[in-house]
Every structure is written in C-alpha cells, then in structure tokens.
PDB file of C-alpha atoms in Angstrom:
ATOM      1  CA  MET S   1       1.561   1.603  17.838  1.00 93.00           C
ATOM      2  CA  VAL S   2      -1.447   3.461  16.411  1.00 98.00           C
ATOM      3  CA  GLU S   3      -3.704   0.806  14.928  1.00 98.00           C
ATOM      4  CA  PHE S   4      -6.535   1.562  12.528  1.00 98.00           C
ATOM      5  CA  ILE S   5      -9.177  -1.037  11.657  1.00 98.00           C
ATOM      6  CA  LEU S   6     -10.756  -1.643   8.265  1.00 98.00           C
ATOM      7  CA  GLN S   7     -14.506  -2.116   8.682  1.00 97.00           C
ATOM      8  CA  GLY S   8     -16.301  -2.490   5.370  1.00 95.00           C
ATOM      9  CA  GLU S   9     -15.862   0.768   3.485  1.00 97.00           C
ATOM     10  CA  THR S  10     -14.291   2.661   6.400  1.00 98.00           C
ATOM     11  CA  LEU S  11     -10.953   2.848   8.161  1.00 98.00           C
ATOM     12  CA  ARG S  12     -11.201   3.805  11.839  1.00 98.00           C
ATOM     13  CA  GLY S  13      -8.537   4.803  14.314  1.00 98.00           C
ATOM     14  CA  ALA S  14      -7.109   7.690  16.352  1.00 98.00           C
ATOM     15  CA  GLY S  15     -10.620   9.142  16.614  1.00 98.00           C
ATOM     16  CA  LEU S  16     -10.999   9.239  12.824  1.00 98.00           C
ATOM     17  CA  THR S  17     -13.540   7.530  10.555  1.00 98.00           C
ATOM     18  CA  LEU S  18     -12.407   7.645   6.930  1.00 98.00           C
ATOM     19  CA  ARG S  19     -13.931   6.304   3.711  1.00 98.00           C
ATOM     20  CA  ALA S  20     -11.755   3.484   2.342  1.00 98.00           C
ATOM     21  CA  ALA S  21     -11.420   1.131  -0.598  1.00 98.00           C
ATOM     22  CA  HIS S  22      -9.999  -2.380  -0.444  1.00 98.00           C
ATOM     23  CA  GLY S  23      -9.495  -5.383  -2.687  1.00 98.00           C
ATOM     24  CA  ARG S  24     -11.957  -6.223  -5.455  1.00 98.00           C
ATOM     25  CA  GLY S  25     -11.688  -9.863  -4.309  1.00 98.00           C
ATOM     26  CA  GLY S  26     -12.869  -8.997  -0.777  1.00 98.00           C
ATOM     27  CA  ILE S  27     -10.962  -9.940   2.381  1.00 98.00           C
ATOM     28  CA  THR S  28      -9.199 -13.290   2.660  1.00 98.00           C
ATOM     29  CA  ALA S  29      -7.163 -15.292   5.142  1.00 98.00           C
ATOM     30  CA  GLN S  30      -5.749 -17.281   2.186  1.00 98.00           C
ATOM     31  CA  LYS S  31      -4.111 -14.524   0.119  1.00 98.00           C
ATOM     32  CA  ARG S  32      -2.722 -15.608  -3.263  1.00 98.00           C
ATOM     33  CA  GLU S  33      -0.971 -13.614  -5.980  1.00 98.00           C
ATOM     34  CA  GLY S  34      -3.473 -12.099  -8.408  1.00 97.00           C
ATOM     35  CA  ASP S  35      -6.648 -12.866  -6.419  1.00 98.00           C
ATOM     36  CA  GLY S  36      -7.431  -9.158  -5.931  1.00 98.00           C
ATOM     37  CA  ALA S  37      -8.159  -9.726  -2.243  1.00 98.00           C
ATOM     38  CA  THR S  38      -6.951  -7.771   0.768  1.00 98.00           C
ATOM     39  CA  PRO S  39      -5.219 -10.079   3.252  1.00 98.00           C
ATOM     40  CA  ALA S  40      -6.775 -10.451   6.711  1.00 98.00           C
ATOM     41  CA  GLY S  41      -4.526  -9.754   9.677  1.00 98.00           C
ATOM     42  CA  LEU S  42      -2.529  -6.998  11.306  1.00 98.00           C
ATOM     43  CA  LEU S  43      -0.671  -5.185   8.517  1.00 98.00           C
ATOM     44  CA  LYS S  44       2.125  -3.070   9.963  1.00 98.00           C
ATOM     45  CA  LEU S  45       3.286   0.041   8.151  1.00 98.00           C
ATOM     46  CA  VAL S  46       6.977  -0.433   7.315  1.00 98.00           C
ATOM     47  CA  ARG S  47       7.751   2.791   5.452  1.00 98.00           C
ATOM     48  CA  VAL S  48       6.154   5.491   3.321  1.00 98.00           C
ATOM     49  CA  LEU S  49       7.153   6.386  -0.240  1.00 98.00           C
ATOM     50  CA  TYR S  50       5.973   9.604  -1.879  1.00 98.00           C
ATOM     51  CA  ARG S  51       6.174  11.697  -5.061  1.00 98.00           C
ATOM     52  CA  ALA S  52       8.345  14.652  -3.999  1.00 98.00           C
ATOM     53  CA  ASP S  53       7.628  16.340  -7.336  1.00 98.00           C
ATOM     54  CA  ARG S  54       3.908  16.492  -6.440  1.00 98.00           C
ATOM     55  CA  LEU S  55       3.699  17.001  -2.680  1.00 98.00           C
ATOM     56  CA  PRO S  56       5.757  17.766   0.403  1.00 98.00           C
ATOM     57  CA  PRO S  57       6.882  14.870   2.606  1.00 98.00           C
ATOM     58  CA  PRO S  58       3.864  13.569   4.537  1.00 98.00           C
ATOM     59  CA  ARG S  59       4.129  13.507   8.319  1.00 98.00           C
ATOM     60  CA  CYS S  60       4.289   9.902   9.481  1.00 98.00           C
ATOM     61  CA  ALA S  61       5.613   7.615  12.218  1.00 97.00           C
ATOM     62  CA  VAL S  62       7.770   5.423   9.962  1.00 98.00           C
ATOM     63  CA  PRO S  63      10.754   5.996   7.656  1.00 98.00           C
ATOM     64  CA  LEU S  64       9.959   8.169   4.641  1.00 98.00           C
ATOM     65  CA  GLU S  65      11.548   7.989   1.174  1.00 98.00           C
ATOM     66  CA  PRO S  66      10.940   9.912  -2.053  1.00 98.00           C
ATOM     67  CA  LEU S  67      10.073   7.892  -5.154  1.00 98.00           C
ATOM     68  CA  SER S  68      11.948   8.097  -8.433  1.00 98.00           C
ATOM     69  CA  PRO S  69      10.808   7.267 -11.984  1.00 98.00           C
ATOM     70  CA  SER S  70      12.906   4.077 -11.870  1.00 98.00           C
ATOM     71  CA  ASP S  71      11.141   2.598  -8.819  1.00 98.00           C
ATOM     72  CA  GLY S  72       9.155  -0.597  -9.245  1.00 98.00           C
ATOM     73  CA  TRP S  73       7.930  -3.589  -7.239  1.00 98.00           C
ATOM     74  CA  CYS S  74       8.326  -7.202  -8.411  1.00 98.00           C
ATOM     75  CA  ASP S  75       5.104  -9.247  -8.505  1.00 98.00           C
ATOM     76  CA  ASP S  76       6.512 -12.299 -10.315  1.00 98.00           C
ATOM     77  CA  PRO S  77       6.412 -15.282  -7.896  1.00 98.00           C
ATOM     78  CA  ALA S  78       9.067 -17.070  -9.970  1.00 98.00           C
ATOM     79  CA  ASP S  79      11.619 -14.255  -9.597  1.00 98.00           C
ATOM     80  CA  LYS S  80      14.096 -13.983  -6.712  1.00 98.00           C
ATOM     81  CA  ALA S  81      13.042 -10.309  -6.244  1.00 98.00           C
ATOM     82  CA  TYR S  82       9.376 -11.290  -5.658  1.00 98.00           C
ATOM     83  CA  ASN S  83       7.548  -8.835  -3.377  1.00 98.00           C
ATOM     84  CA  GLN S  84      10.535  -6.517  -3.193  1.00 98.00           C
ATOM     85  CA  PRO S  85      11.373  -3.107  -4.621  1.00 98.00           C
ATOM     86  CA  VAL S  86      13.225  -3.174  -7.940  1.00 98.00           C
ATOM     87  CA  ARG S  87      14.813  -0.647 -10.292  1.00 98.00           C
ATOM     88  CA  LEU S  88      13.281  -0.182 -13.730  1.00 98.00           C
ATOM     89  CA  PRO S  89      13.698  -1.285 -16.409  1.00 98.00           C
ATOM     90  CA  PHE S  90      13.073  -4.761 -14.975  1.00 98.00           C
ATOM     91  CA  GLY S  91      12.256  -7.801 -17.106  1.00 98.00           C
ATOM     92  CA  PRO S  92      10.020  -9.959 -14.877  1.00 98.00           C
ATOM     93  CA  SER S  93       6.462  -8.925 -14.015  1.00 98.00           C
ATOM     94  CA  HIS S  94       6.351  -5.797 -11.843  1.00 98.00           C
ATOM     95  CA  GLU S  95       4.441  -2.662 -10.934  1.00 98.00           C
ATOM     96  CA  ALA S  96       5.819   0.767 -11.786  1.00 98.00           C
ATOM     97  CA  LEU S  97       5.549   2.932  -8.658  1.00 98.00           C
ATOM     98  CA  TRP S  98       5.905   6.247 -10.557  1.00 98.00           C
ATOM     99  CA  ARG S  99       2.375   6.570 -11.944  1.00 98.00           C
ATOM    100  CA  GLU S 100       0.567   9.379 -13.702  1.00 97.00           C
ATOM    101  CA  ASP S 101      -2.852   8.684 -12.122  1.00 97.00           C
ATOM    102  CA  GLY S 102      -1.789   9.825  -8.623  1.00 98.00           C
ATOM    103  CA  VAL S 103      -2.784   6.680  -6.707  1.00 98.00           C
ATOM    104  CA  TYR S 104       0.853   6.061  -5.811  1.00 98.00           C
ATOM    105  CA  ASP S 105       1.695   9.675  -4.942  1.00 98.00           C
ATOM    106  CA  ILE S 106       1.846   8.300  -1.378  1.00 98.00           C
ATOM    107  CA  ILE S 107       2.484   4.596  -0.775  1.00 98.00           C
ATOM    108  CA  GLY S 108       2.531   3.014   2.651  1.00 98.00           C
ATOM    109  CA  VAL S 109       4.411  -0.273   2.387  1.00 98.00           C
ATOM    110  CA  LEU S 110       2.591  -2.826   4.561  1.00 98.00           C
ATOM    111  CA  ASP S 111       4.446  -5.833   5.967  1.00 98.00           C
ATOM    112  CA  TRP S 112       2.384  -8.476   4.158  1.00 98.00           C
ATOM    113  CA  ASN S 113       4.538 -11.412   3.004  1.00 98.00           C
ATOM    114  CA  LEU S 114       7.843  -9.675   3.738  1.00 97.00           C
ATOM    115  CA  ALA S 115       9.526 -11.844   6.388  1.00 95.00           C
ATOM    116  CA  PRO S 116       9.805 -14.461   5.127  1.00 97.00           C
ATOM    117  CA  ILE S 117       8.679 -13.881   1.556  1.00 98.00           C
ATOM    118  CA  VAL S 118       6.627 -16.840   0.303  1.00 98.00           C
ATOM    119  CA  PRO S 119       6.320 -16.986  -3.500  1.00 98.00           C
ATOM    120  CA  GLY S 120       2.687 -16.693  -4.601  1.00 98.00           C
ATOM    121  CA  ARG S 121       1.352 -15.496  -1.220  1.00 98.00           C
ATOM    122  CA  GLY S 122       0.761 -11.955  -2.483  1.00 98.00           C
ATOM    123  CA  SER S 123       2.866  -8.932  -3.313  1.00 98.00           C
ATOM    124  CA  ALA S 124       2.694  -5.145  -3.304  1.00 98.00           C
ATOM    125  CA  ILE S 125       0.093  -4.897  -0.535  1.00 98.00           C
ATOM    126  CA  PHE S 126       0.130  -1.153  -0.009  1.00 98.00           C
ATOM    127  CA  PHE S 127      -1.749   1.621   1.760  1.00 98.00           C
ATOM    128  CA  HIS S 128      -2.222   4.151  -1.050  1.00 98.00           C
ATOM    129  CA  ILE S 129      -4.415   6.884  -2.494  1.00 98.00           C
ATOM    130  CA  ALA S 130      -7.876   5.847  -3.685  1.00 98.00           C
ATOM    131  CA  THR S 131      -9.224   6.621  -7.136  1.00 98.00           C
ATOM    132  CA  PRO S 132     -11.798   9.463  -7.128  1.00 98.00           C
ATOM    133  CA  ASP S 133     -14.656   6.912  -7.227  1.00 98.00           C
ATOM    134  CA  TYR S 134     -13.076   4.664  -4.547  1.00 98.00           C
ATOM    135  CA  ALA S 135     -12.889   1.776  -7.007  1.00 98.00           C
ATOM    136  CA  PRO S 136     -11.778  -1.517  -5.456  1.00 98.00           C
ATOM    137  CA  THR S 137      -8.019  -2.083  -5.375  1.00 98.00           C
ATOM    138  CA  ALA S 138      -5.939  -5.099  -6.405  1.00 98.00           C
ATOM    139  CA  GLY S 139      -5.653  -6.011  -2.701  1.00 98.00           C
ATOM    140  CA  CYS S 140      -4.461  -2.789  -1.069  1.00 98.00           C
ATOM    141  CA  VAL S 141      -6.194  -0.393   1.346  1.00 98.00           C
ATOM    142  CA  ALA S 142      -6.784   3.089  -0.093  1.00 98.00           C
ATOM    143  CA  LEU S 143      -8.016   6.490   1.115  1.00 98.00           C
ATOM    144  CA  ASN S 144      -8.326   9.846  -0.614  1.00 98.00           C
ATOM    145  CA  ARG S 145      -5.125  11.900  -0.429  1.00 98.00           C
ATOM    146  CA  ARG S 146      -6.251  14.279   2.311  1.00 98.00           C
ATOM    147  CA  ASP S 147      -7.529  11.447   4.513  1.00 98.00           C
ATOM    148  CA  MET S 148      -4.373   9.432   3.951  1.00 98.00           C
ATOM    149  CA  GLN S 149      -2.213  12.386   4.993  1.00 98.00           C
ATOM    150  CA  THR S 150      -4.454  12.877   8.063  1.00 98.00           C
ATOM    151  CA  ALA S 151      -4.207   9.187   9.074  1.00 98.00           C
ATOM    152  CA  LEU S 152      -0.430   9.173   8.639  1.00 98.00           C
ATOM    153  CA  ALA S 153      -0.070  12.416  10.629  1.00 98.00           C
ATOM    154  CA  ALA S 154      -2.211  10.847  13.391  1.00 98.00           C
ATOM    155  CA  GLY S 155       0.478   8.176  13.718  1.00 98.00           C
ATOM    156  CA  LEU S 156      -1.058   5.265  11.771  1.00 98.00           C
ATOM    157  CA  SER S 157       1.431   2.440  12.124  1.00 98.00           C
ATOM    158  CA  ALA S 158      -0.777  -0.598  11.456  1.00 98.00           C
ATOM    159  CA  ILE S 159      -4.058  -1.546   9.781  1.00 98.00           C
ATOM    160  CA  ARG S 160      -6.072  -4.410  11.212  1.00 98.00           C
ATOM    161  CA  VAL S 161      -8.080  -6.217   8.551  1.00 98.00           C
ATOM    162  CA  PRO S 162     -10.578  -8.577  10.231  1.00 97.00           C
ATOM    163  CA  GLY S 163     -11.058 -11.847   8.392  1.00 92.00           C
TER     164      GLY S 163
END
C-alpha cells in the first residue's frame, strides 16, 4: 500500500509534496452528511473513474473505469442507494459525476462509509481534481490534474487524514 498523508494544504507521499484542497468544514472524526468536512482516518482508494472523452486512462494501482453521462452518486440518506453509484436520471438527491467544470475528470473513490454504509455518515468522499483556485471541497481531497495523475502513477492507494 502506498499511503499519502494530508497535512494542512499539502498531500505527501512517495517522495512527493503536492498542494491540496480539502473540506470547507475542516477535518472531523464525526463526519455527517452535508457538514462539508473531510473525514479523519485512513481512506483507501477503491477505484478510479475518469472522463475518457477528455483524457487517456490514468495510471493507477486500483481498478479503473470510464465515466458516462448517466453516472451519478446518491447522497440522500433516506434512499436505499445512499453513498452508492446510480444511473441518471435518478429521483432522490444525488451528484452528477459527468461535469463540465473538470473537477470530476478523474475521481478516486475512497472507502469512506462503504462497508457498512451508515445513512447520514457522509457520502461521495472522493479524491478528485481541484478547482484552479484550490477552493475548499464539500469533504473530498483534491489536487490539480497533473499532480493527481502523478500521485496515482506513484501508486497512491490510501490517504491518511489525521484528526
């Protein structure tokens, strides 16, 4: 396992120090849906999704899947598909993964609240591309595209978020 550690505004691992963004609500050991915080703990990378229409498959140490315009992720704690991928259109609250702004051109799915899934404990905690100004995320960890591709190619398989 190649573990990187989030330290303030940087992500360090595999000899790399990369500028990072994280949740606007800070870091928390008590993650709740909608709090905007990044959960503390060891977040393992489960798989990587990417926009094949915009970039070649990134090199990575986990399974890789292309995104489609109908891909979404349920963030409705009352729905049985909570914190799981869904196909759009989808009635309950969700995130569309096919976005025009480029932040989801590469998505690393982190294992937060996946086994077992606890309603309300937080959903869609991803490793994704940062906005150009590194604005805080809704709870994810984000790097610029080049740095993200570099970290994945270096074998990133987990992100430790100290709490």
